[in-house]
Every structure is written in structure tokens, then in C-alpha cells.
């Protein structure tokens, strides 16, 4: 069984999650390819998919959304898992008691649930480096604003908040579902 782990990552945190998922699936004996969505090429040769993207402002990156929409028909007849990374921090609940991972669920997931019926979807904590070069105009403006406004400077906690045991456990579950049935 050939599995494609495809991802869209702005600063590398989502790429790291995709790499860990691909490694975990590979250790389970599955034939895995890891590619950015823009370089995934034709997908017909794959039997299953794990697709992930960084999320910003409530949604997936454009290239990941385009990938799913472009390949909707092929994805709808194969096993698919979706993941997203985005929220940062160490607290699962925000100040108002809301689950951050639930609140960070990308808006595209409802559309994808109807169109391709993924087997599962997951949101993982991401990473934030305030010193990283901004990617794009909107991020450059936000970075400038956060440096100028003292109250905004600490709005996002800096650090790597990816939960590797949770990521590996999720990938292990995918691997179990994809293992051939043994007589």
C-alpha cells in the first residue's frame, strides 16, 4: 500500500509534523512518500493520504486547500486523514475555558468532511518563533505591529509546542488501519 503524506508549511513546524507522521508510518512497514502539496504531482498511484497544513486566521494555507479541491474525486474514494497545526502555548484551554485545539479547527474541514469524508482529522499545537523572517505581506505587517505595541509583543507565546507523543499516537492509529488484514 502506497501512502502520500502531503503538507503545506510556512515556517517548517507543519513540515516537521508531516515528517514525524511519515516516519511513524514507515516504521510500521508502509510504503510512504512525503511531499509538499505543491510538489505532490499526480496522485493516482497512491492508495491512501495524510494531508496537513499550517492554519492561519482560521484556515488552511491556500496551496493545501487547492490540493484537496483539485483532487477531490480521487481523495473521495481512498482513505484520507487530515491534520492541521497552528495554536501555540502550553495550555489546552484558553482564558475563557475553550479548548484551543477545537477552536483552531480550520474552516475548510467542514467542506472536506462533505466532499472527501476523511477517516479522521486532527489539530496539533504548532511552533512560533518571533524572530523568524515573515512570510508574506500580512505576516510582515503583523510582525511590525507586534514589535511596536508592547501589549501585543507577548500575545503569542514563543516556542515549539508540538506534542510529539500525540502526533506519533495518531500516526500509529493510521498505520493500524492501513495494515493488510492477516489470515
Short mmCIF file of N, CA and C in Angstrom, two decimals:
data_model
loop_
_atom_site.label_atom_id
_atom_site.label_comp_id
_atom_site.label_asym_id
_atom_site.label_seq_id
_atom_site.Cartn_x
_atom_site.Cartn_y
_atom_site.Cartn_z
N UNK A 1 0.85 -1.18 0.00
CA UNK A 1 0.00 0.00 0.00
C UNK A 1 0.90 1.24 0.00
N UNK A 2 0.64 2.15 -0.93
CA UNK A 2 1.41 3.38 -1.04
C UNK A 2 0.64 4.54 -0.41
N UNK A 3 1.31 5.24 0.50
CA UNK A 3 0.68 6.34 1.21
C UNK A 3 1.43 7.63 0.90
N UNK A 4 0.69 8.69 0.62
CA UNK A 4 1.27 10.01 0.44
C UNK A 4 0.98 10.84 1.67
N UNK A 5 2.04 11.36 2.28
CA UNK A 5 1.90 12.36 3.33
C UNK A 5 2.26 13.68 2.66
N UNK A 6 1.26 14.53 2.46
CA UNK A 6 1.45 15.81 1.78
C UNK A 6 1.16 16.94 2.76
N UNK A 7 1.90 18.03 2.64
CA UNK A 7 1.78 19.10 3.61
C UNK A 7 2.02 20.47 2.98
N UNK A 8 1.52 21.49 3.66
CA UNK A 8 1.83 22.89 3.36
C UNK A 8 2.31 23.50 4.67
N UNK A 9 3.49 24.11 4.63
CA UNK A 9 4.11 24.64 5.84
C UNK A 9 4.73 25.99 5.54
N UNK A 10 4.46 26.97 6.37
CA UNK A 10 5.01 28.30 6.14
C UNK A 10 6.40 28.46 6.75
N UNK A 11 6.57 28.01 7.99
CA UNK A 11 7.84 28.20 8.69
C UNK A 11 8.51 26.89 9.08
N UNK A 12 7.90 25.75 8.75
CA UNK A 12 8.54 24.46 8.99
C UNK A 12 7.95 23.61 10.09
N UNK A 13 7.10 24.16 10.95
CA UNK A 13 6.54 23.36 12.04
C UNK A 13 5.61 22.27 11.49
N UNK A 14 4.79 22.59 10.52
CA UNK A 14 3.89 21.60 9.94
C UNK A 14 4.68 20.56 9.15
N UNK A 15 5.72 21.00 8.48
CA UNK A 15 6.59 20.06 7.77
C UNK A 15 7.16 19.05 8.76
N UNK A 16 7.58 19.52 9.92
CA UNK A 16 8.11 18.63 10.95
C UNK A 16 7.09 17.61 11.42
N UNK A 17 5.84 18.04 11.55
CA UNK A 17 4.77 17.10 11.93
C UNK A 17 4.58 16.07 10.83
N UNK A 18 4.55 16.52 9.58
CA UNK A 18 4.38 15.59 8.45
C UNK A 18 5.54 14.60 8.40
N UNK A 19 6.75 15.06 8.66
CA UNK A 19 7.91 14.16 8.67
C UNK A 19 7.77 13.09 9.75
N UNK A 20 7.31 13.49 10.93
CA UNK A 20 7.14 12.53 12.02
C UNK A 20 6.05 11.51 11.68
N UNK A 21 4.97 11.97 11.08
CA UNK A 21 3.90 11.05 10.67
C UNK A 21 4.44 10.07 9.64
N UNK A 22 5.17 10.56 8.64
CA UNK A 22 5.72 9.69 7.60
C UNK A 22 6.70 8.68 8.20
N UNK A 23 7.54 9.11 9.14
CA UNK A 23 8.48 8.20 9.80
C UNK A 23 7.73 7.11 10.56
N UNK A 24 6.70 7.50 11.27
CA UNK A 24 5.92 6.54 12.06
C UNK A 24 5.25 5.52 11.15
N UNK A 25 4.67 5.97 10.05
CA UNK A 25 4.04 5.06 9.10
C UNK A 25 5.08 4.14 8.46
N UNK A 26 6.24 4.70 8.15
CA UNK A 26 7.31 3.89 7.57
C UNK A 26 7.81 2.81 8.52
N UNK A 27 7.93 3.14 9.80
CA UNK A 27 8.35 2.15 10.80
C UNK A 27 7.35 1.01 10.91
N UNK A 28 6.09 1.29 10.55
CA UNK A 28 5.05 0.26 10.59
C UNK A 28 5.08 -0.61 9.33
N UNK A 29 6.04 -0.36 8.46
CA UNK A 29 6.19 -1.18 7.27
C UNK A 29 5.41 -0.71 6.06
N UNK A 30 4.87 0.51 6.12
CA UNK A 30 4.11 1.04 5.00
C UNK A 30 5.03 1.78 4.03
N UNK A 31 4.67 1.80 2.77
CA UNK A 31 5.42 2.49 1.72
C UNK A 31 4.95 3.94 1.68
N UNK A 32 5.78 4.85 2.19
CA UNK A 32 5.35 6.24 2.39
C UNK A 32 6.19 7.20 1.54
N UNK A 33 5.50 8.15 0.94
CA UNK A 33 6.15 9.28 0.26
C UNK A 33 5.76 10.54 1.01
N UNK A 34 6.72 11.42 1.23
CA UNK A 34 6.50 12.69 1.92
C UNK A 34 6.80 13.81 0.93
N UNK A 35 5.80 14.68 0.70
CA UNK A 35 5.98 15.75 -0.29
C UNK A 35 5.17 16.98 0.10
N UNK A 36 5.71 18.17 -0.23
CA UNK A 36 4.87 19.36 -0.11
C UNK A 36 3.72 19.25 -1.11
N UNK A 37 2.57 19.80 -0.80
CA UNK A 37 1.42 19.66 -1.70
C UNK A 37 1.72 20.20 -3.09
N UNK A 38 2.51 21.23 -3.18
CA UNK A 38 2.84 21.81 -4.48
C UNK A 38 3.71 20.89 -5.34
N UNK A 39 4.39 19.93 -4.72
CA UNK A 39 5.28 19.01 -5.44
C UNK A 39 4.74 17.58 -5.48
N UNK A 40 3.49 17.39 -5.08
CA UNK A 40 2.95 16.02 -4.97
C UNK A 40 2.74 15.37 -6.32
N UNK A 41 2.56 16.16 -7.38
CA UNK A 41 2.37 15.59 -8.71
C UNK A 41 1.10 14.78 -8.81
N UNK A 42 1.03 13.88 -9.80
CA UNK A 42 -0.15 13.03 -9.94
C UNK A 42 -0.30 12.13 -8.70
N UNK A 43 -1.54 11.96 -8.26
CA UNK A 43 -1.75 11.21 -7.02
C UNK A 43 -2.39 9.84 -7.24
N UNK A 44 -2.68 9.49 -8.46
CA UNK A 44 -3.40 8.25 -8.74
C UNK A 44 -2.67 7.00 -8.28
N UNK A 45 -1.35 7.06 -8.15
CA UNK A 45 -0.57 5.88 -7.75
C UNK A 45 -0.67 5.58 -6.26
N UNK A 46 -1.26 6.49 -5.48
CA UNK A 46 -1.32 6.31 -4.03
C UNK A 46 -2.63 5.67 -3.62
N UNK A 47 -2.54 4.86 -2.55
CA UNK A 47 -3.71 4.16 -2.03
C UNK A 47 -4.37 4.87 -0.85
N UNK A 48 -3.60 5.74 -0.18
CA UNK A 48 -4.12 6.45 0.99
C UNK A 48 -3.35 7.75 1.15
N UNK A 49 -3.93 8.69 1.91
CA UNK A 49 -3.36 10.02 2.04
C UNK A 49 -3.46 10.54 3.46
N UNK A 50 -2.41 11.23 3.89
CA UNK A 50 -2.43 12.04 5.10
C UNK A 50 -2.04 13.43 4.62
N UNK A 51 -2.93 14.40 4.79
CA UNK A 51 -2.73 15.74 4.25
C UNK A 51 -2.80 16.73 5.40
N UNK A 52 -1.80 17.61 5.46
CA UNK A 52 -1.78 18.58 6.55
C UNK A 52 -1.37 19.95 6.09
N UNK A 53 -1.73 20.93 6.89
CA UNK A 53 -1.38 22.31 6.61
C UNK A 53 -1.28 23.10 7.89
N UNK A 54 -0.44 24.11 7.83
CA UNK A 54 -0.47 25.11 8.88
C UNK A 54 -1.78 25.87 8.73
N UNK A 55 -2.30 26.38 9.82
CA UNK A 55 -3.53 27.16 9.78
C UNK A 55 -3.23 28.55 10.31
N UNK A 56 -3.75 29.52 9.60
CA UNK A 56 -3.61 30.92 9.99
C UNK A 56 -4.96 31.60 9.83
N UNK A 57 -5.34 32.41 10.80
CA UNK A 57 -6.59 33.16 10.72
C UNK A 57 -7.78 32.25 10.46
N UNK A 58 -7.76 31.05 11.04
CA UNK A 58 -8.90 30.14 10.96
C UNK A 58 -8.95 29.24 9.74
N UNK A 59 -7.94 29.29 8.89
CA UNK A 59 -7.99 28.47 7.69
C UNK A 59 -6.66 27.90 7.29
N UNK A 60 -6.73 26.86 6.47
CA UNK A 60 -5.55 26.21 5.91
C UNK A 60 -4.85 27.15 4.93
N UNK A 61 -3.61 26.86 4.65
CA UNK A 61 -2.89 27.59 3.63
C UNK A 61 -3.54 27.31 2.27
N UNK A 62 -3.50 28.28 1.39
CA UNK A 62 -4.17 28.18 0.10
C UNK A 62 -3.75 26.99 -0.73
N UNK A 63 -2.45 26.68 -0.73
CA UNK A 63 -1.99 25.56 -1.57
C UNK A 63 -2.52 24.22 -1.08
N UNK A 64 -2.71 24.06 0.22
CA UNK A 64 -3.26 22.80 0.74
C UNK A 64 -4.74 22.69 0.40
N UNK A 65 -5.46 23.78 0.55
CA UNK A 65 -6.88 23.79 0.20
C UNK A 65 -7.06 23.49 -1.29
N UNK A 66 -6.24 24.12 -2.12
CA UNK A 66 -6.31 23.89 -3.57
C UNK A 66 -6.01 22.44 -3.90
N UNK A 67 -5.02 21.85 -3.22
CA UNK A 67 -4.67 20.45 -3.46
C UNK A 67 -5.87 19.54 -3.21
N UNK A 68 -6.54 19.71 -2.08
CA UNK A 68 -7.69 18.86 -1.75
C UNK A 68 -8.82 19.09 -2.75
N UNK A 69 -9.09 20.34 -3.07
CA UNK A 69 -10.18 20.62 -4.02
C UNK A 69 -9.86 20.06 -5.40
N UNK A 70 -8.63 20.22 -5.85
CA UNK A 70 -8.24 19.75 -7.18
C UNK A 70 -8.35 18.23 -7.29
N UNK A 71 -8.03 17.52 -6.21
CA UNK A 71 -8.01 16.06 -6.22
C UNK A 71 -9.21 15.45 -5.50
N UNK A 72 -10.24 16.23 -5.31
CA UNK A 72 -11.42 15.81 -4.55
C UNK A 72 -11.95 14.44 -4.98
N UNK A 73 -12.11 14.21 -6.27
CA UNK A 73 -12.71 12.95 -6.73
C UNK A 73 -11.83 11.75 -6.38
N UNK A 74 -10.52 11.88 -6.56
CA UNK A 74 -9.60 10.77 -6.23
C UNK A 74 -9.54 10.56 -4.72
N UNK A 75 -9.54 11.64 -3.95
CA UNK A 75 -9.46 11.51 -2.49
C UNK A 75 -10.74 10.92 -1.91
N UNK A 76 -11.87 11.19 -2.54
CA UNK A 76 -13.16 10.73 -2.02
C UNK A 76 -13.29 9.21 -2.05
N UNK A 77 -12.49 8.53 -2.86
CA UNK A 77 -12.62 7.06 -2.96
C UNK A 77 -11.44 6.34 -2.32
N UNK A 78 -10.63 7.07 -1.56
CA UNK A 78 -9.48 6.47 -0.88
C UNK A 78 -9.48 6.91 0.58
N UNK A 79 -8.78 6.16 1.44
CA UNK A 79 -8.67 6.58 2.84
C UNK A 79 -7.84 7.87 2.95
N UNK A 80 -8.38 8.84 3.68
CA UNK A 80 -7.72 10.13 3.85
C UNK A 80 -7.80 10.54 5.32
N UNK A 81 -6.71 11.08 5.81
CA UNK A 81 -6.64 11.69 7.14
C UNK A 81 -6.15 13.12 6.95
N UNK A 82 -6.70 14.05 7.72
CA UNK A 82 -6.32 15.45 7.64
C UNK A 82 -5.76 15.91 8.98
N UNK A 83 -4.73 16.78 8.90
CA UNK A 83 -4.23 17.38 10.13
C UNK A 83 -3.90 18.84 9.89
N UNK A 84 -3.85 19.56 10.98
CA UNK A 84 -3.54 20.98 10.94
C UNK A 84 -2.68 21.31 12.14
N UNK A 85 -1.85 22.32 11.97
CA UNK A 85 -1.11 22.82 13.13
C UNK A 85 -1.32 24.32 13.20
N UNK A 86 -1.26 24.84 14.39
CA UNK A 86 -1.49 26.27 14.49
C UNK A 86 -1.41 26.84 15.87
N UNK A 87 -2.27 26.39 16.79
CA UNK A 87 -2.25 27.07 18.08
C UNK A 87 -0.90 26.87 18.78
N UNK A 88 -0.50 27.88 19.52
CA UNK A 88 0.76 27.79 20.27
C UNK A 88 0.49 28.05 21.74
N UNK A 89 1.30 27.46 22.56
CA UNK A 89 1.17 27.61 24.00
C UNK A 89 1.17 26.26 24.68
N UNK A 90 1.12 26.30 25.98
CA UNK A 90 1.16 25.06 26.76
C UNK A 90 -0.18 24.70 27.37
N UNK A 91 -1.14 25.61 27.27
CA UNK A 91 -2.45 25.38 27.89
C UNK A 91 -3.45 24.89 26.85
N UNK A 92 -4.12 23.79 27.15
CA UNK A 92 -5.14 23.25 26.26
C UNK A 92 -6.37 24.15 26.22
N UNK A 93 -6.72 24.74 27.38
CA UNK A 93 -7.87 25.64 27.47
C UNK A 93 -7.40 27.09 27.48
N UNK A 94 -8.14 27.95 26.78
CA UNK A 94 -7.79 29.37 26.80
C UNK A 94 -8.39 30.03 28.05
N UNK A 95 -8.23 31.33 28.16
CA UNK A 95 -8.69 32.06 29.35
C UNK A 95 -10.21 31.96 29.54
N UNK A 96 -10.95 31.70 28.47
CA UNK A 96 -12.41 31.59 28.56
C UNK A 96 -12.86 30.14 28.70
N UNK A 97 -11.91 29.21 28.87
CA UNK A 97 -12.25 27.81 29.06
C UNK A 97 -12.51 27.03 27.78
N UNK A 98 -12.19 27.62 26.62
CA UNK A 98 -12.39 26.93 25.34
C UNK A 98 -11.18 26.07 25.02
N UNK A 99 -11.44 24.91 24.46
CA UNK A 99 -10.37 24.01 24.01
C UNK A 99 -9.71 24.64 22.79
N UNK A 100 -8.42 24.94 22.90
CA UNK A 100 -7.71 25.63 21.81
C UNK A 100 -7.63 24.79 20.54
N UNK A 101 -7.49 23.48 20.69
CA UNK A 101 -7.38 22.63 19.50
C UNK A 101 -8.72 22.57 18.76
N UNK A 102 -9.81 22.55 19.50
CA UNK A 102 -11.14 22.56 18.87
C UNK A 102 -11.39 23.92 18.22
N UNK A 103 -11.04 24.99 18.91
CA UNK A 103 -11.25 26.34 18.38
C UNK A 103 -10.40 26.60 17.14
N UNK A 104 -9.26 25.92 17.01
CA UNK A 104 -8.35 26.13 15.88
C UNK A 104 -8.67 25.23 14.69
N UNK A 105 -9.77 24.49 14.76
CA UNK A 105 -10.15 23.61 13.64
C UNK A 105 -10.37 24.48 12.40
N UNK A 106 -9.64 24.19 11.32
CA UNK A 106 -9.74 25.03 10.12
C UNK A 106 -11.15 25.00 9.51
N UNK A 107 -11.57 26.14 9.01
CA UNK A 107 -12.91 26.26 8.43
C UNK A 107 -13.11 25.31 7.25
N UNK A 108 -12.06 24.94 6.54
CA UNK A 108 -12.16 24.04 5.40
C UNK A 108 -12.55 22.62 5.78
N UNK A 109 -12.36 22.23 7.02
CA UNK A 109 -12.64 20.86 7.42
C UNK A 109 -14.11 20.47 7.23
N UNK A 110 -15.03 21.41 7.39
CA UNK A 110 -16.44 21.09 7.16
C UNK A 110 -16.67 20.76 5.68
N UNK A 111 -16.12 21.58 4.80
CA UNK A 111 -16.23 21.32 3.36
C UNK A 111 -15.60 19.97 3.01
N UNK A 112 -14.40 19.72 3.53
CA UNK A 112 -13.70 18.47 3.22
C UNK A 112 -14.44 17.26 3.78
N UNK A 113 -15.07 17.41 4.93
CA UNK A 113 -15.83 16.29 5.51
C UNK A 113 -16.94 15.87 4.55
N UNK A 114 -17.60 16.84 3.94
CA UNK A 114 -18.67 16.52 2.98
C UNK A 114 -18.10 15.97 1.67
N UNK A 115 -17.01 16.55 1.18
CA UNK A 115 -16.50 16.24 -0.15
C UNK A 115 -15.70 14.94 -0.21
N UNK A 116 -14.85 14.69 0.81
CA UNK A 116 -13.96 13.52 0.72
C UNK A 116 -14.13 12.55 1.88
N UNK A 117 -14.92 12.91 2.86
CA UNK A 117 -15.18 12.07 4.02
C UNK A 117 -13.90 11.46 4.62
N UNK A 118 -13.03 12.31 5.16
CA UNK A 118 -11.80 11.79 5.77
C UNK A 118 -12.10 10.84 6.92
N UNK A 119 -11.20 9.91 7.13
CA UNK A 119 -11.37 8.95 8.24
C UNK A 119 -11.22 9.63 9.59
N UNK A 120 -10.36 10.66 9.63
CA UNK A 120 -10.15 11.40 10.87
C UNK A 120 -9.51 12.73 10.52
N UNK A 121 -9.63 13.66 11.44
CA UNK A 121 -8.96 14.95 11.33
C UNK A 121 -8.41 15.30 12.69
N UNK A 122 -7.30 16.01 12.70
CA UNK A 122 -6.66 16.33 13.97
C UNK A 122 -6.00 17.70 13.88
N UNK A 123 -6.08 18.46 14.95
CA UNK A 123 -5.37 19.72 15.07
C UNK A 123 -4.30 19.51 16.13
N UNK A 124 -3.06 19.89 15.80
CA UNK A 124 -1.94 19.79 16.72
C UNK A 124 -1.42 21.18 17.05
N UNK A 125 -0.85 21.29 18.24
CA UNK A 125 -0.17 22.53 18.57
C UNK A 125 1.02 22.70 17.63
N UNK A 126 1.37 23.94 17.34
CA UNK A 126 2.47 24.24 16.43
C UNK A 126 3.65 24.86 17.16
N UNK A 127 4.37 25.70 16.45
CA UNK A 127 5.54 26.38 16.99
C UNK A 127 5.51 27.83 16.52
N UNK A 128 6.12 28.70 17.30
CA UNK A 128 6.18 30.11 16.92
C UNK A 128 7.54 30.68 17.31
N UNK A 129 8.21 31.23 16.32
CA UNK A 129 9.50 31.89 16.52
C UNK A 129 9.32 33.36 16.14
N UNK A 130 9.26 34.27 17.12
CA UNK A 130 9.04 35.68 16.79
C UNK A 130 10.17 36.30 15.99
N UNK A 131 11.32 35.65 15.95
CA UNK A 131 12.46 36.19 15.21
C UNK A 131 12.55 35.64 13.79
N UNK A 132 11.65 34.74 13.42
CA UNK A 132 11.66 34.19 12.06
C UNK A 132 11.26 35.28 11.06
N UNK A 133 11.86 35.20 9.89
CA UNK A 133 11.51 36.16 8.84
C UNK A 133 10.04 35.98 8.46
N UNK A 134 9.31 37.09 8.35
CA UNK A 134 7.89 36.97 7.99
C UNK A 134 7.73 36.42 6.57
N UNK A 135 6.68 35.63 6.39
CA UNK A 135 6.35 35.08 5.08
C UNK A 135 5.14 35.82 4.55
N UNK A 136 5.36 36.74 3.66
CA UNK A 136 4.26 37.48 3.05
C UNK A 136 4.00 38.81 3.73
N UNK A 137 3.26 39.64 3.02
CA UNK A 137 2.98 41.00 3.46
C UNK A 137 2.16 41.05 4.75
N UNK A 138 1.11 40.23 4.83
CA UNK A 138 0.25 40.25 6.02
C UNK A 138 1.05 39.90 7.27
N UNK A 139 1.89 38.89 7.16
CA UNK A 139 2.70 38.49 8.31
C UNK A 139 3.74 39.57 8.65
N UNK A 140 4.29 40.22 7.65
CA UNK A 140 5.25 41.30 7.88
C UNK A 140 4.59 42.45 8.63
N UNK A 141 3.37 42.81 8.24
CA UNK A 141 2.65 43.88 8.93
C UNK A 141 2.33 43.48 10.37
N UNK A 142 1.91 42.23 10.58
CA UNK A 142 1.59 41.75 11.92
C UNK A 142 2.85 41.75 12.79
N UNK A 143 3.96 41.31 12.23
CA UNK A 143 5.22 41.28 12.97
C UNK A 143 5.63 42.69 13.38
N UNK A 144 5.52 43.63 12.45
CA UNK A 144 5.86 45.02 12.76
C UNK A 144 4.97 45.57 13.87
N UNK A 145 3.67 45.28 13.77
CA UNK A 145 2.72 45.74 14.78
C UNK A 145 3.08 45.17 16.16
N UNK A 146 3.40 43.88 16.19
CA UNK A 146 3.71 43.23 17.46
C UNK A 146 5.00 43.77 18.08
N UNK A 147 5.93 44.23 17.25
CA UNK A 147 7.18 44.79 17.78
C UNK A 147 6.97 46.20 18.32
N UNK A 148 6.03 46.93 17.75
CA UNK A 148 5.80 48.32 18.13
C UNK A 148 4.90 48.42 19.36
N UNK A 149 3.91 47.57 19.46
CA UNK A 149 2.94 47.63 20.55
C UNK A 149 3.39 46.73 21.70
N UNK A 150 3.73 47.30 22.84
CA UNK A 150 4.20 46.49 23.97
C UNK A 150 3.21 45.40 24.39
N UNK A 151 1.92 45.69 24.39
CA UNK A 151 0.92 44.69 24.81
C UNK A 151 0.84 43.55 23.81
N UNK A 152 1.06 43.82 22.54
CA UNK A 152 0.96 42.79 21.50
C UNK A 152 2.20 41.90 21.46
N UNK A 153 3.32 42.39 22.00
CA UNK A 153 4.58 41.64 21.93
C UNK A 153 4.47 40.24 22.53
N UNK A 154 3.70 40.13 23.58
CA UNK A 154 3.57 38.84 24.26
C UNK A 154 2.25 38.14 23.95
N UNK A 155 1.58 38.57 22.87
CA UNK A 155 0.29 37.98 22.52
C UNK A 155 0.42 36.51 22.17
N UNK A 156 1.50 36.13 21.51
CA UNK A 156 1.74 34.74 21.14
C UNK A 156 2.96 34.23 21.88
N UNK A 157 2.82 33.14 22.61
CA UNK A 157 4.00 32.59 23.28
C UNK A 157 4.97 32.00 22.26
N UNK A 158 6.23 32.28 22.46
CA UNK A 158 7.27 31.76 21.57
C UNK A 158 7.68 30.37 22.03
N UNK A 159 7.97 29.50 21.07
CA UNK A 159 8.47 28.17 21.40
C UNK A 159 7.90 27.10 20.49
N UNK A 160 8.34 25.89 20.73
CA UNK A 160 7.87 24.73 19.98
C UNK A 160 6.93 23.96 20.89
N UNK A 161 5.65 23.93 20.54
CA UNK A 161 4.63 23.33 21.38
C UNK A 161 4.06 22.05 20.77
N UNK A 162 4.74 21.52 19.74
CA UNK A 162 4.25 20.29 19.11
C UNK A 162 4.31 19.14 20.10
N UNK A 163 3.23 18.38 20.17
CA UNK A 163 3.09 17.26 21.10
C UNK A 163 3.45 15.98 20.35
N UNK A 164 4.76 15.65 20.37
CA UNK A 164 5.25 14.51 19.59
C UNK A 164 4.59 13.18 19.97
N UNK A 165 4.38 12.89 21.25
CA UNK A 165 3.68 11.64 21.58
C UNK A 165 2.27 11.59 20.99
N UNK A 166 1.54 12.70 21.00
CA UNK A 166 0.19 12.72 20.42
C UNK A 166 0.24 12.54 18.91
N UNK A 167 1.21 13.16 18.27
CA UNK A 167 1.37 13.04 16.82
C UNK A 167 1.69 11.60 16.45
N UNK A 168 2.63 10.99 17.17
CA UNK A 168 3.00 9.60 16.88
C UNK A 168 1.86 8.63 17.17
N UNK A 169 1.10 8.88 18.24
CA UNK A 169 -0.04 8.01 18.56
C UNK A 169 -1.08 8.08 17.45
N UNK A 170 -1.33 9.27 16.93
CA UNK A 170 -2.29 9.42 15.84
C UNK A 170 -1.79 8.68 14.60
N UNK A 171 -0.51 8.84 14.28
CA UNK A 171 0.06 8.14 13.12
C UNK A 171 0.05 6.63 13.32
N UNK A 172 0.29 6.17 14.55
CA UNK A 172 0.21 4.72 14.83
C UNK A 172 -1.20 4.20 14.56
N UNK A 173 -2.22 4.98 14.91
CA UNK A 173 -3.60 4.59 14.63
C UNK A 173 -3.87 4.49 13.14
N UNK A 174 -3.31 5.42 12.38
CA UNK A 174 -3.45 5.37 10.92
C UNK A 174 -2.78 4.11 10.40
N UNK A 175 -1.58 3.83 10.88
CA UNK A 175 -0.84 2.64 10.44
C UNK A 175 -1.64 1.36 10.72
N UNK A 176 -2.26 1.29 11.89
CA UNK A 176 -3.07 0.10 12.22
C UNK A 176 -4.23 -0.06 11.24
N UNK A 177 -4.86 1.04 10.87
CA UNK A 177 -5.97 0.97 9.91
C UNK A 177 -5.51 0.55 8.53
N UNK A 178 -4.29 0.89 8.18
CA UNK A 178 -3.80 0.61 6.82
C UNK A 178 -3.07 -0.71 6.68
N UNK A 179 -2.81 -1.37 7.79
CA UNK A 179 -2.11 -2.68 7.70
C UNK A 179 -3.01 -3.68 7.00
N UNK A 180 -2.42 -4.50 6.14
CA UNK A 180 -3.23 -5.53 5.48
C UNK A 180 -3.79 -6.51 6.51
N UNK A 181 -4.97 -7.00 6.23
CA UNK A 181 -5.60 -7.98 7.12
C UNK A 181 -4.85 -9.31 6.96
N UNK A 182 -4.44 -9.85 8.08
CA UNK A 182 -3.70 -11.12 8.05
C UNK A 182 -4.65 -12.27 8.38
N UNK A 183 -4.52 -13.34 7.63
CA UNK A 183 -5.39 -14.51 7.85
C UNK A 183 -4.98 -15.25 9.10
#
